[in-house]
mmCIF file of C-alpha atoms in Angstrom:
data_model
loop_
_atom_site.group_PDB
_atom_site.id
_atom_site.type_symbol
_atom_site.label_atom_id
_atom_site.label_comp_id
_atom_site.label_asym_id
_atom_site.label_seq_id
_atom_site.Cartn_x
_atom_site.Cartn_y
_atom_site.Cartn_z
ATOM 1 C CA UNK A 1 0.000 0.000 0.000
ATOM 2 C CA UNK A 2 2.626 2.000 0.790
ATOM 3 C CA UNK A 3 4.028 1.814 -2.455
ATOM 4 C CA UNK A 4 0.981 2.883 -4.401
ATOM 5 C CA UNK A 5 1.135 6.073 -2.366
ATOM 6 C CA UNK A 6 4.354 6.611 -3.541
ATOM 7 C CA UNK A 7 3.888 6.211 -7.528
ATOM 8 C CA UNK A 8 0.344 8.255 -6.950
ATOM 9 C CA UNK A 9 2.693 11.017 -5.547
ATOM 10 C CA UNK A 10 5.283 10.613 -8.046
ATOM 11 C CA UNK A 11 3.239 10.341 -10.925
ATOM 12 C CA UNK A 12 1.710 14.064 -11.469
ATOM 13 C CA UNK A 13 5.569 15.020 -10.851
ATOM 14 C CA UNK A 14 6.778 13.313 -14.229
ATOM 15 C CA UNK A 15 3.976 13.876 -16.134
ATOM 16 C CA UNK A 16 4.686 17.537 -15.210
ATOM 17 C CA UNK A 17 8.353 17.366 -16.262
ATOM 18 C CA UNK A 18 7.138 15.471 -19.692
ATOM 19 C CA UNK A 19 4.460 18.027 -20.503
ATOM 20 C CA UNK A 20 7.406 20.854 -19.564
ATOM 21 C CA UNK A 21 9.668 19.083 -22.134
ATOM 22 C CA UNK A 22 6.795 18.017 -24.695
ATOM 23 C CA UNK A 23 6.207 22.342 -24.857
ATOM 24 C CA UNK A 24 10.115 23.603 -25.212
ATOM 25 C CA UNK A 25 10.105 21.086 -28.149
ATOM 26 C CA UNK A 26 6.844 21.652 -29.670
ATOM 27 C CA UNK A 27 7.778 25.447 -29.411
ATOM 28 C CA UNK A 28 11.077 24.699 -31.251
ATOM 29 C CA UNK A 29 9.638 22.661 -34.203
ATOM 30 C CA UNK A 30 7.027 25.384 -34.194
ATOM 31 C CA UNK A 31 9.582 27.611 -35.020
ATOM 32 C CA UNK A 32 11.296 25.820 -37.914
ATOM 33 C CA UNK A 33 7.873 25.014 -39.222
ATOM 34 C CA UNK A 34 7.424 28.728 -39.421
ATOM 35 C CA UNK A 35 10.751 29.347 -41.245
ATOM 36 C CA UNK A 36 10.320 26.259 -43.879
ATOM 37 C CA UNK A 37 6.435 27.925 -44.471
ATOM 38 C CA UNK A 38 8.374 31.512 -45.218
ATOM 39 C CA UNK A 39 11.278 29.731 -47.171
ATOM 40 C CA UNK A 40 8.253 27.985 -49.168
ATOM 41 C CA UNK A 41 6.331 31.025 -49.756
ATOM 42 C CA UNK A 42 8.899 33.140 -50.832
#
């Protein structure tokens, strides 16, 4: 029992750290999608 109380603790704390991560890189391959979409409209 004790160890369920441990992952339900730990749990929301890597999820947290993955959804950090998952937005820096999202924002970063937003960014060279924007520069490929100027490169192909020019």
């Amino acid at each position: 029992m004790h160890g369920n109380l441990d992952n339900k603790q730990t749990y929301p704390l890597i999820s947290n750290v993955v959804y950090i991560v998952f937005k820096e890189k999202s924002k970063k391959y937003n960014n060279l999608y924007i520069c490929l979409t100027r490169v192909l409209t020019l």
